[in-house]
Coordinates of C-alpha atoms in Angstrom, one line a residue:
Chain A
M10 CA -15.4 74.7 -16.6
N11 CA -18.0 75.8 -19.2
A12 CA -20.6 75.1 -16.7
F13 CA -19.1 77.5 -14.1
R14 CA -18.7 80.1 -16.9
L15 CA -22.3 79.8 -17.9
A16 CA -23.5 79.7 -14.3
R17 CA -21.7 83.0 -13.7
L18 CA -24.0 84.5 -16.3
L19 CA -26.9 83.9 -14.0
L20 CA -25.5 85.9 -11.2
S21 CA -26.2 89.6 -10.8
K22 CA -23.4 91.8 -12.1
K23 CA -23.5 94.1 -9.0
L24 CA -23.2 91.2 -6.7
L25 CA -25.1 93.0 -3.9
K26 CA -28.1 90.7 -4.2
E27 CA -25.9 87.7 -4.0
L28 CA -24.0 89.1 -1.1
L29 CA -27.2 89.7 0.8
L30 CA -28.3 86.1 0.1
G31 CA -24.8 84.9 1.4
V32 CA -25.3 86.8 4.6
Q33 CA -28.8 85.5 5.0
I34 CA -27.7 81.9 4.5
F35 CA -24.7 82.4 6.9
F36 CA -26.9 83.6 9.8
M37 CA -29.5 81.0 9.1
T38 CA -27.0 78.3 9.2
V39 CA -25.7 79.5 12.6
F40 CA -29.3 79.8 14.0
I41 CA -30.3 76.4 12.5
L42 CA -27.3 74.8 14.2
M43 CA -28.2 76.5 17.5
V44 CA -31.7 75.0 17.5
I45 CA -30.7 71.7 16.0
V46 CA -28.1 71.0 18.7
P47 CA -30.6 70.0 21.5
F48 CA -32.4 67.6 19.1
E49 CA -29.1 66.2 18.0
N50 CA -28.0 65.7 21.6
F51 CA -31.3 64.1 22.4
Y52 CA -30.8 61.6 19.5
T53 CA -27.2 61.1 20.5
D54 CA -28.2 60.4 24.1
Y55 CA -30.6 57.7 23.0
S56 CA -28.3 56.1 20.5
N57 CA -25.5 56.1 22.9
L58 CA -27.6 54.5 25.5
Q59 CA -28.6 51.9 22.9
R60 CA -24.9 51.3 22.1
I61 CA -24.2 50.5 25.8
F62 CA -27.3 48.5 26.6
G63 CA -28.3 47.2 23.2
E64 CA -31.6 45.2 23.4
K65 CA -31.7 45.8 27.1
T66 CA -32.4 49.5 26.6
S67 CA -36.1 48.9 26.7
H68 CA -35.7 46.9 29.9
L69 CA -34.4 49.7 32.0
V70 CA -36.3 51.3 34.8
Q71 CA -35.0 54.4 36.6
Y72 CA -35.8 55.3 40.2
N73 CA -35.6 59.0 41.3
A74 CA -36.2 59.8 45.0
T75 CA -38.4 62.6 46.2
A76 CA -36.9 66.1 46.3
T77 CA -37.0 65.9 50.2
M78 CA -35.1 62.7 50.2
Q79 CA -32.5 64.1 47.8
Q80 CA -32.1 67.2 50.0
N81 CA -31.8 65.1 53.1
H82 CA -29.0 63.2 51.5
L83 CA -27.1 66.3 50.5
M84 CA -27.7 68.2 53.8
N85 CA -27.5 65.4 56.3
N86 CA -25.8 62.7 54.3
T87 CA -28.7 60.5 55.1
N88 CA -28.0 56.8 54.2
Y89 CA -30.6 55.3 51.8
D90 CA -28.8 52.1 51.2
D91 CA -31.4 49.9 52.8
L92 CA -34.1 51.5 50.7
L93 CA -32.1 51.1 47.5
D94 CA -31.4 47.4 48.4
E95 CA -35.0 46.8 48.9
I96 CA -35.9 48.2 45.5
A97 CA -33.1 46.2 43.9
A98 CA -34.4 43.0 45.5
N99 CA -37.4 43.0 43.2
D100 CA -37.7 39.7 41.3
A101 CA -37.7 41.4 37.9
V102 CA -34.3 43.1 38.5
Q103 CA -31.2 41.6 37.0
T104 CA -28.7 44.4 37.8
A105 CA -28.9 47.5 39.8
Y106 CA -26.6 50.4 38.9
R107 CA -25.8 53.0 41.6
S108 CA -23.9 56.1 41.5
C109 CA -22.9 59.0 43.7
E110 CA -21.5 62.4 42.8
V111 CA -19.5 64.7 45.0
L112 CA -17.7 67.9 44.4
A113 CA -13.9 67.8 44.9
N114 CA -11.1 70.3 44.7
V115 CA -8.0 69.3 42.8
P116 CA -4.8 71.3 42.7
Y117 CA -4.0 72.4 39.2
A118 CA -1.1 74.9 39.5
S119 CA 1.2 76.5 42.0
G120 CA -0.1 79.8 43.4
A121 CA 1.9 82.9 44.1
G122 CA 2.4 81.7 47.7
S123 CA 3.1 78.2 48.8
E124 CA -0.7 77.2 48.5
P125 CA -1.5 75.5 45.2
L126 CA -4.4 76.8 43.1
K127 CA -7.4 74.4 43.1
I128 CA -10.2 73.7 40.7
Q129 CA -13.5 72.1 41.4
T130 CA -14.2 68.8 39.7
N131 CA -17.2 66.4 39.6
F132 CA -16.1 63.3 41.4
I133 CA -18.4 60.3 40.6
F134 CA -18.4 57.0 42.4
D135 CA -20.0 54.2 40.4
S136 CA -21.1 50.7 41.5
P137 CA -18.8 48.1 39.8
E138 CA -21.3 47.2 37.1
L139 CA -21.8 50.9 36.2
F140 CA -18.1 51.5 36.3
A141 CA -17.4 48.7 33.9
L142 CA -19.7 50.4 31.3
L143 CA -17.0 53.1 30.8
S144 CA -14.5 50.6 29.5
S145 CA -15.8 50.8 25.9
Q146 CA -15.5 54.6 26.0
L147 CA -11.8 54.9 26.9
Q148 CA -9.4 56.6 24.4
Q149 CA -6.3 55.6 26.6
G150 CA -5.5 53.3 29.4
E151 CA -7.8 50.9 31.2
I152 CA -10.3 50.5 33.9
V153 CA -8.9 49.4 37.3
T154 CA -10.9 48.6 40.4
E155 CA -8.2 47.7 42.9
P156 CA -6.0 50.3 44.6
V157 CA -2.7 51.0 42.9
D158 CA 0.2 51.9 45.4
N159 CA -2.4 52.9 48.0
A160 CA -4.1 55.3 45.5
L161 CA -7.7 55.1 44.2
P162 CA -7.6 54.3 40.5
V163 CA -9.7 56.7 38.5
V164 CA -10.7 57.4 34.9
V165 CA -11.1 61.0 33.8
S166 CA -12.7 63.1 31.1
S167 CA -10.2 64.2 28.3
H168 CA -10.4 67.8 29.6
F169 CA -9.3 66.6 33.0
A170 CA -6.5 64.7 31.4
K171 CA -5.0 67.9 30.5
L172 CA -4.2 68.4 34.2
Y173 CA -3.5 64.9 35.2
D174 CA -2.7 62.3 32.4
I175 CA -2.3 58.5 32.8
G176 CA -0.1 57.5 35.6
K177 CA -0.3 60.8 37.4
V178 CA -1.2 60.9 41.1
F179 CA -3.2 63.7 42.7
T180 CA -5.1 64.4 45.9
A181 CA -8.8 65.2 45.7
E182 CA -10.5 67.0 48.5
S183 CA -14.3 66.3 48.7
V184 CA -16.1 69.4 49.6
G185 CA -19.2 69.6 51.8
L186 CA -22.2 71.9 51.3
H187 CA -20.5 74.8 53.1
H188 CA -17.2 74.4 51.2
E189 CA -15.6 72.5 54.0
I190 CA -13.2 69.8 53.3
V191 CA -14.9 66.5 54.1
S192 CA -12.1 64.0 53.2
Q193 CA -8.9 63.6 51.1
I194 CA -8.5 60.9 48.6
N195 CA -5.2 60.0 46.9
C196 CA -6.0 59.1 43.2
V197 CA -4.1 57.7 40.2
V198 CA -5.3 58.1 36.7
T199 CA -5.6 54.8 34.8
G200 CA -7.7 55.7 31.9
V201 CA -8.9 58.8 29.8
L202 CA -12.4 58.9 28.4
K203 CA -13.1 59.9 24.7
E204 CA -14.0 63.5 24.2
R205 CA -17.6 62.8 24.0
F206 CA -18.7 60.0 26.3
V207 CA -21.7 58.7 28.0
H208 CA -22.2 58.1 31.6
V209 CA -25.5 56.6 32.5
G210 CA -26.4 58.1 35.7
A211 CA -24.6 60.5 37.9
S212 CA -26.1 62.3 40.8
D213 CA -29.6 61.5 39.9
L214 CA -29.0 58.6 37.6
S215 CA -30.5 60.3 34.7
F216 CA -29.2 59.2 31.3
Q217 CA -26.5 61.8 31.1
A218 CA -24.7 61.9 27.8
N219 CA -22.1 64.1 26.2
P220 CA -21.2 66.2 29.2
N221 CA -19.9 69.5 28.4
E222 CA -16.4 69.1 26.9
E223 CA -15.0 71.7 29.3
A224 CA -16.3 69.8 32.4
L225 CA -13.8 68.0 34.6
Y226 CA -15.0 64.6 35.4
V227 CA -13.4 62.0 37.6
F228 CA -14.9 58.5 37.9
A229 CA -14.0 55.8 40.4
C230 CA -15.3 52.4 41.4
A231 CA -17.0 52.1 44.8
P232 CA -16.9 50.6 47.3
S233 CA -13.1 50.6 47.6
A234 CA -10.8 49.8 50.5
L235 CA -9.7 53.4 50.2
L236 CA -13.1 54.9 50.8
P237 CA -15.4 54.8 53.8
E238 CA -17.3 51.4 54.1
K239 CA -20.6 53.0 53.2
I240 CA -20.3 55.3 50.3
G241 CA -23.7 57.0 51.0
W242 CA -25.4 56.3 47.7
M243 CA -27.6 59.0 46.4
P244 CA -31.3 57.9 46.6
A245 CA -31.3 57.1 42.9
L246 CA -31.0 53.9 41.0
L247 CA -31.0 52.4 37.5
L248 CA -32.5 49.0 37.3
E249 CA -31.8 46.6 34.4
L250 CA -34.6 44.1 34.3
K251 CA -34.4 40.4 33.3
P252 CA -35.2 39.8 29.6
D253 CA -38.4 38.0 30.2
T254 CA -40.0 40.8 32.2
N255 CA -42.3 43.7 31.1
A256 CA -40.8 47.0 31.8
E257 CA -44.1 48.8 32.1
Q258 CA -45.6 46.2 34.5
T259 CA -42.5 46.2 36.6
R260 CA -42.5 50.1 36.7
D261 CA -46.2 50.0 37.8
A262 CA -45.5 47.4 40.5
L263 CA -42.5 49.4 41.9
C264 CA -44.7 52.6 41.8
E265 CA -47.3 51.0 43.8
Q266 CA -44.9 49.5 46.3
F267 CA -42.8 52.6 46.9
S268 CA -45.3 55.3 45.9
S269 CA -44.3 57.7 48.6
L270 CA -40.5 57.4 48.0
G271 CA -40.2 58.7 44.4
T272 CA -40.9 58.0 40.9
F273 CA -40.1 55.1 38.5
Q274 CA -39.7 55.6 34.8
T275 CA -38.9 53.3 31.9
T276 CA -36.5 54.4 29.2
S277 CA -39.5 55.3 27.0
D278 CA -41.1 57.4 29.8
F279 CA -37.8 59.1 30.4
Y280 CA -37.2 60.0 26.7
S281 CA -40.9 61.1 26.1
E282 CA -40.6 63.4 29.0
Q283 CA -37.2 64.7 27.9
F284 CA -38.6 65.2 24.3
D285 CA -41.6 67.1 25.6
Y286 CA -39.4 69.2 27.8
M287 CA -37.0 69.9 25.0
I288 CA -39.7 71.1 22.5
T289 CA -41.6 73.2 25.0
V290 CA -39.8 74.8 27.9
Q291 CA -36.1 74.2 27.8
G292 CA -34.2 77.3 28.6
G293 CA -37.3 79.3 28.1
A294 CA -37.0 78.7 24.4
W295 CA -39.4 76.9 22.3
N296 CA -36.9 74.7 20.4
G297 CA -39.5 72.7 18.5
L298 CA -41.2 75.8 17.3
M299 CA -37.9 77.6 16.7
L300 CA -36.5 74.7 14.7
F301 CA -39.6 74.5 12.6
L302 CA -39.7 78.3 11.9
F303 CA -36.0 78.5 11.2
A304 CA -36.2 75.5 8.9
L305 CA -39.1 77.2 7.0
V306 CA -37.3 80.5 6.8
Y307 CA -34.2 78.6 5.6
I308 CA -36.0 76.7 2.9
F309 CA -38.1 79.6 1.7
G310 CA -35.2 82.0 2.0
F311 CA -32.8 80.0 -0.1
G312 CA -35.4 78.3 -2.4
G313 CA -37.2 81.6 -2.7
Y314 CA -34.0 83.3 -3.8
I315 CA -33.6 80.8 -6.6
V316 CA -37.2 81.1 -7.6
V317 CA -37.0 84.9 -7.7
N318 CA -33.6 84.7 -9.5
T319 CA -35.2 82.3 -12.0
L320 CA -38.0 84.8 -12.7
Q321 CA -35.6 87.7 -13.1
K322 CA -33.3 85.8 -15.3
R323 CA -35.9 84.5 -17.8
K324 CA -34.4 86.4 -20.7
V325 CA -30.9 85.0 -20.0
F326 CA -32.3 81.5 -19.7
S327 CA -34.2 81.9 -23.0
I328 CA -31.1 83.2 -24.8
L329 CA -29.2 80.1 -23.6
M330 CA -32.1 77.8 -24.6
I331 CA -32.3 79.5 -28.1
N332 CA -28.6 78.8 -28.5
G333 CA -29.1 75.1 -27.7
M334 CA -29.3 74.5 -24.0
Y335 CA -31.8 71.9 -23.0
F336 CA -34.2 72.0 -20.0
S337 CA -32.4 69.7 -17.5
K338 CA -29.1 71.3 -18.2
M339 CA -30.7 74.7 -17.5
L340 CA -31.9 73.4 -14.2
C341 CA -28.5 72.3 -13.3
L342 CA -27.0 75.5 -14.4
N343 CA -29.5 77.5 -12.4
L344 CA -28.8 75.5 -9.3
L345 CA -25.0 75.7 -9.8
S346 CA -25.2 79.5 -9.9
S347 CA -27.1 79.5 -6.6
L348 CA -24.7 77.0 -5.1
L349 CA -21.7 79.4 -5.9
I350 CA -23.2 81.7 -3.3
T351 CA -24.9 79.3 -0.9
I352 CA -22.2 76.7 -0.3
P353 CA -19.5 79.1 0.8
A354 CA -22.1 80.9 3.0
T355 CA -23.1 77.6 4.6
V356 CA -19.6 76.4 5.1
L357 CA -18.7 79.8 6.7
G358 CA -21.8 79.5 8.9
I359 CA -20.8 76.0 10.1
L360 CA -17.3 77.1 10.8
A361 CA -18.4 80.3 12.6
A362 CA -21.3 78.8 14.5
P363 CA -19.4 77.3 17.5
Y364 CA -17.6 80.7 18.1
L365 CA -20.7 82.9 17.6
I366 CA -22.9 80.7 19.7
R367 CA -20.5 80.5 22.5
K368 CA -20.2 84.3 22.4
L369 CA -24.0 84.4 22.7
A370 CA -23.5 82.2 25.9
Y371 CA -26.1 79.7 24.7
T372 CA -25.4 77.1 27.4
T373 CA -27.2 74.2 25.7
F374 CA -24.8 74.3 22.8
T375 CA -22.3 71.4 23.0
G376 CA -20.5 71.9 19.7
I377 CA -20.9 70.8 16.1
T378 CA -21.1 67.2 15.7
P379 CA -21.5 64.9 12.5
G380 CA -25.2 64.7 13.4
T381 CA -25.7 68.6 13.2
I382 CA -23.8 68.7 9.9
V383 CA -26.2 66.0 8.5
C384 CA -29.1 68.0 9.7
I385 CA -27.9 71.2 8.0
L386 CA -27.2 69.2 4.9
L387 CA -30.7 67.8 4.8
L388 CA -32.1 71.3 5.1
F389 CA -29.8 72.4 2.3
V390 CA -30.8 69.5 0.0
G391 CA -34.5 70.1 1.0
S392 CA -34.1 73.7 -0.1
V393 CA -32.5 72.8 -3.3
L394 CA -35.2 70.2 -4.1
F395 CA -37.9 72.8 -3.3
S396 CA -36.3 75.3 -5.6
I397 CA -35.8 72.7 -8.4
A398 CA -39.5 71.7 -8.2
T399 CA -40.6 75.3 -8.2
T400 CA -38.4 76.0 -11.2
I401 CA -39.7 73.0 -13.1
V402 CA -43.3 74.0 -12.4
Q403 CA -42.5 77.6 -13.7
W404 CA -40.7 76.5 -16.8
R405 CA -42.7 73.5 -17.9
R406 CA -45.7 75.8 -18.5
T407 CA -43.7 78.3 -20.4
S408 CA -42.4 78.1 -24.0
I409 CA -38.9 79.5 -24.8
R410 CA -40.7 82.2 -26.8
E411 CA -42.7 83.2 -23.8
L412 CA -39.7 83.2 -21.5
Y413 CA -37.9 85.5 -23.9
T414 CA -40.7 87.9 -24.2
Q415 CA -41.7 87.8 -20.5
G416 CA -38.0 88.5 -19.7
E417 CA -37.9 91.8 -21.6
Chain B
M26 CA -33.2 70.2 -46.8
I27 CA -36.2 71.2 -44.8
R28 CA -39.8 70.3 -45.7
L29 CA -42.9 71.4 -43.8
N30 CA -46.1 69.6 -44.5
Q31 CA -49.5 71.0 -43.5
I32 CA -48.1 72.7 -40.4
E33 CA -50.6 74.2 -38.0
K34 CA -50.1 76.3 -34.9
I35 CA -52.9 77.4 -32.6
Y36 CA -52.4 79.6 -29.5
Q37 CA -54.9 79.7 -26.7
K38 CA -56.4 76.4 -27.9
A39 CA -60.0 75.8 -26.9
K40 CA -60.2 79.2 -25.2
P41 CA -62.3 82.1 -26.2
N42 CA -59.3 84.0 -27.6
E43 CA -58.0 81.1 -29.6
V44 CA -55.8 82.2 -32.5
T45 CA -54.7 80.1 -35.5
A46 CA -51.3 81.4 -36.3
L47 CA -50.4 79.0 -39.0
K48 CA -52.9 77.2 -41.4
K49 CA -51.7 74.1 -43.1
V50 CA -48.3 75.6 -44.1
S51 CA -46.2 73.6 -46.5
L52 CA -42.7 74.7 -47.4
T53 CA -39.5 73.3 -48.8
I54 CA -36.2 74.9 -48.1
H55 CA -33.2 73.8 -50.3
D56 CA -29.7 74.0 -49.3
G57 CA -28.2 77.3 -50.2
D58 CA -31.5 79.1 -50.4
L59 CA -31.8 82.7 -49.5
I60 CA -35.4 83.1 -48.7
A61 CA -37.4 86.1 -47.5
I62 CA -40.8 85.7 -45.7
T63 CA -42.9 88.8 -45.7
G64 CA -46.3 89.6 -44.4
P65 CA -48.1 92.0 -42.2
S66 CA -47.8 92.0 -38.4
G67 CA -49.6 89.1 -36.7
S68 CA -49.7 87.1 -39.9
G69 CA -47.6 84.2 -38.5
K70 CA -44.1 85.0 -39.8
T71 CA -42.4 84.8 -36.5
T72 CA -44.3 81.7 -35.5
L73 CA -43.2 79.9 -38.7
L74 CA -39.6 80.9 -37.9
H75 CA -39.8 79.7 -34.3
I76 CA -41.3 76.3 -35.6
L77 CA -38.5 76.0 -38.0
A78 CA -36.0 76.7 -35.2
C79 CA -37.6 74.1 -32.9
L80 CA -38.4 76.8 -30.4
E81 CA -42.1 75.9 -30.8
K82 CA -44.0 72.8 -31.5
P83 CA -46.7 72.7 -34.3
D84 CA -50.1 71.5 -33.4
A85 CA -50.4 69.5 -36.6
G86 CA -48.5 68.6 -39.7
E87 CA -44.9 67.3 -40.0
Y88 CA -41.5 68.8 -40.0
L89 CA -38.8 66.9 -42.0
L90 CA -35.2 67.8 -41.7
N91 CA -33.1 66.0 -44.3
G92 CA -35.8 63.4 -44.6
Q93 CA -36.2 62.8 -40.9
N94 CA -39.4 63.7 -39.2
I95 CA -38.4 65.8 -36.2
T96 CA -41.9 67.0 -35.2
E97 CA -42.0 64.7 -32.1
L98 CA -38.3 64.8 -31.3
P99 CA -37.6 65.1 -27.6
D100 CA -36.7 68.6 -26.3
R101 CA -33.1 67.7 -25.7
Q102 CA -32.5 66.6 -29.3
K103 CA -34.2 69.8 -30.5
A104 CA -32.0 71.8 -28.4
D105 CA -29.0 70.0 -30.0
L106 CA -30.3 70.9 -33.4
R107 CA -30.5 74.5 -32.4
N108 CA -27.0 74.2 -31.1
S109 CA -25.5 72.6 -34.3
Y110 CA -27.8 72.8 -37.3
F111 CA -29.4 76.3 -36.9
G112 CA -28.2 79.7 -36.3
I113 CA -30.8 82.0 -34.9
V114 CA -30.9 85.9 -35.2
L115 CA -33.7 87.6 -33.2
Q116 CA -35.4 90.8 -34.0
D117 CA -34.0 92.5 -30.9
F118 CA -30.7 90.6 -31.2
G119 CA -31.1 88.3 -28.2
L120 CA -27.7 89.2 -26.7
L121 CA -26.6 89.3 -23.1
E122 CA -26.4 93.0 -22.7
E123 CA -24.0 93.0 -19.7
E124 CA -21.6 90.6 -21.2
S125 CA -18.7 91.0 -23.6
V126 CA -19.2 90.5 -27.4
L127 CA -16.7 87.7 -27.2
L128 CA -18.6 85.8 -24.6
N129 CA -21.9 86.3 -26.4
I130 CA -20.4 84.9 -29.6
C131 CA -18.9 82.0 -27.7
L132 CA -22.3 81.0 -26.3
P133 CA -23.3 78.3 -28.8
L134 CA -19.9 76.7 -28.6
L135 CA -19.7 76.8 -24.8
I136 CA -23.2 75.2 -24.6
G137 CA -22.0 72.6 -27.2
K138 CA -19.1 71.7 -24.8
T139 CA -16.4 73.3 -26.8
R140 CA -13.5 74.2 -24.7
Y141 CA -13.4 77.9 -23.8
K142 CA -10.0 78.5 -25.4
E143 CA -11.2 77.0 -28.7
A144 CA -14.5 78.8 -28.5
K145 CA -12.8 82.1 -28.0
K146 CA -10.5 81.4 -31.0
A147 CA -13.5 80.6 -33.1
A148 CA -15.3 83.7 -31.9
I149 CA -12.3 86.0 -32.7
S150 CA -11.9 84.3 -36.2
T151 CA -15.6 85.0 -36.9
L152 CA -15.3 88.6 -35.8
E153 CA -12.4 89.0 -38.1
H154 CA -14.2 87.3 -40.9
M155 CA -17.0 89.8 -40.4
G156 CA -14.6 92.7 -40.2
I157 CA -15.4 93.7 -36.6
P158 CA -12.5 92.2 -34.6
S159 CA -12.3 95.5 -32.6
L160 CA -15.7 94.8 -30.9
A161 CA -14.4 91.6 -29.1
S162 CA -13.7 93.1 -25.7
K163 CA -16.6 95.6 -25.7
K164 CA -19.8 95.1 -23.6
V165 CA -22.8 94.6 -25.8
N166 CA -24.6 97.5 -24.1
Q167 CA -21.9 99.8 -25.4
L168 CA -22.7 98.9 -29.0
S169 CA -24.9 100.6 -31.6
G170 CA -27.9 98.8 -33.1
G171 CA -26.0 98.0 -36.3
Q172 CA -23.0 96.6 -34.3
K173 CA -25.3 94.4 -32.2
Q174 CA -27.0 93.1 -35.3
R175 CA -23.6 92.0 -36.6
V176 CA -22.6 90.5 -33.3
A177 CA -25.9 88.6 -33.3
I178 CA -25.1 87.3 -36.8
A179 CA -21.6 86.4 -35.7
R180 CA -23.0 84.3 -32.8
A181 CA -25.4 82.7 -35.3
I182 CA -22.7 81.5 -37.6
V183 CA -19.8 80.8 -35.1
H184 CA -20.7 77.2 -34.8
K185 CA -21.0 76.8 -38.6
P186 CA -24.7 76.0 -38.9
Q187 CA -26.4 74.9 -42.1
I188 CA -29.2 77.4 -41.9
I189 CA -29.6 80.8 -40.4
L190 CA -33.1 81.8 -39.3
A191 CA -33.3 85.5 -39.0
D192 CA -36.2 87.5 -37.5
E193 CA -36.3 91.2 -38.8
P194 CA -32.5 91.4 -38.9
T195 CA -32.7 94.9 -40.3
G196 CA -35.5 96.1 -38.1
A197 CA -33.3 98.3 -35.9
L198 CA -31.0 99.3 -38.6
D199 CA -30.7 102.5 -40.8
S200 CA -30.3 102.2 -44.6
A201 CA -26.5 102.3 -44.5
N202 CA -26.3 99.6 -41.9
T203 CA -29.0 97.5 -43.7
E204 CA -26.9 97.6 -46.9
E205 CA -23.8 96.6 -45.1
L206 CA -25.7 93.7 -43.4
L207 CA -27.2 92.5 -46.7
Q208 CA -23.6 92.4 -48.1
L209 CA -22.6 90.3 -45.3
I210 CA -25.6 88.0 -45.7
R211 CA -24.8 87.6 -49.4
K212 CA -21.2 86.7 -48.6
L213 CA -22.2 84.0 -46.1
N214 CA -24.8 82.7 -48.4
E215 CA -22.2 82.4 -51.2
E216 CA -20.1 80.4 -48.7
G217 CA -23.0 77.9 -48.5
I218 CA -25.1 79.0 -45.5
T219 CA -28.9 78.9 -46.1
F220 CA -30.8 81.9 -45.0
L221 CA -34.4 82.3 -44.1
I222 CA -35.2 85.9 -43.2
V223 CA -38.4 87.1 -41.8
T224 CA -38.8 90.7 -42.8
H225 CA -41.1 93.8 -43.4
N226 CA -38.4 95.5 -45.4
P227 CA -39.0 95.4 -49.2
I228 CA -35.3 96.0 -49.8
V229 CA -34.4 93.0 -47.9
A230 CA -37.2 90.9 -49.6
D231 CA -36.1 92.1 -53.1
F232 CA -32.4 91.1 -52.1
C233 CA -33.4 87.5 -51.4
T234 CA -33.6 84.9 -54.2
R235 CA -36.9 83.5 -53.0
Q236 CA -39.8 85.3 -51.6
L237 CA -42.6 83.8 -49.6
H238 CA -45.7 85.7 -48.4
I239 CA -47.8 85.0 -45.4
I240 CA -51.2 86.4 -44.6
D241 CA -53.4 85.2 -41.8
G242 CA -51.3 82.1 -41.3
K243 CA -51.4 81.0 -45.0
L244 CA -48.2 80.8 -46.9
S245 CA -47.8 81.5 -50.6
E246 CA -44.8 81.9 -52.9

């Protein structure tokens, strides 16, 4: 307790300076979290992919059809099954994952009249191999592929489970491009996904991870006896290659063979592109530059405060040292006095960030995760180390006598 | 007992404005001494006091404290000595102006890890011993020069040091306050505390039982 009592001596009596620092740290924490989130999500995406595929991660090749083909599929429901079969028939391919996403209306409450209110959901049909990958991400229930009481078994996102939990039956109406009802599917919920889950591939088979927590997702295995014979797969594909193959060579061979039909990317191609996109143009914001600048402002704002405080409090430091305080203890005391302000400001910033950022309608923000907390703590520790180093440099060159006289 | 042997202190070493503040100073301080060090400004009085208080390190010579050479002692142990063996009174008091008298007096004890409750008790007892208990709750910046000097001495003795090193303790005091302070010093000296006082004031010098004179960094008795 003596340490706190002595640390308090280093704070300004009028508290305005400390209050201003607290406000600065608070907003810096919010902004830093805002710009860290895309990076953290990027890292989470990649690590989640590795968690699912393990060593096979480097043996994935993704196929994306041309924009025209995708548009044809959406507008005319053009069937690309033969093309996808041909690509998947490559000797290097071990497993071909397919997926198809449609929009579907689901009743969620009774309206004023007899018509129930409906909400739009993302309905995703996965090939059996892809559907099976969800099994490790369930928080409740199980994956079922065969119809249950003439209903299509589905697993749903945790947010959707608030409407229909395990065992509940509902009717989804798939919606066409002009909002017309294309078909009706009776579904039964057999599993609920964890709050943050990964689905490798949806409409375009990108490595989609951590979908917005608010989103309503329904996953089902296709083909199914309850669905049309041909599901009408989107012209996209994720290929898992055999272990003894070279992903880059296979990519090049596929590019050559199907050059006019779209692009092929390895995992590393995909993430390099994603990273470049993220640090340059995403949302019109230069995330990389912003993160760099905010980190600098944070470190120099926080560290600079300690340095200036140290300079202003030279006389107090020297009086304490004259009375028997030694150098390393002085450093700790100096740090402690700063932490009395900065820790509450940082904690408040972390707590307030989700609310403030959502109020700013920053759509990329997907919430505070342990990863973002680690990032902010690393910055915090970096600032502390910076200020300690600066203080050491200042004090090591100065005698107690000089400190006392300079502090006059 | 303190013994200084051939102590030298040079500022701005190897620079054009190099100054030798102390030149082969040797000195023995016995327990219970009441010593005055006099000399003109810039003669090296304060430097000598700072070296004795382990606030500065000599460039040559040795410093023996109770027979142990402490010249090369690590900073941490020197800080411990300042916290236990020495009481230091600075010319301009060296008090935290915005803090209470009580907290100022508690400082050496709090730094020495005494619990606040006990430190407070010791500080109040010291103030009572010095006849100024009413100052306890006042802020230092509300005190007169004489009161501040008493508080500075109270802080210097609260942890029961062996030696008090005082730099111009009467520098900011009028003659009445100076007389009161000297009586206090006598009382404490009779209780066994050794005093070494750097002063310009001939009254203070005459009051002490030993007088040392320093000119151009050279000490004579």
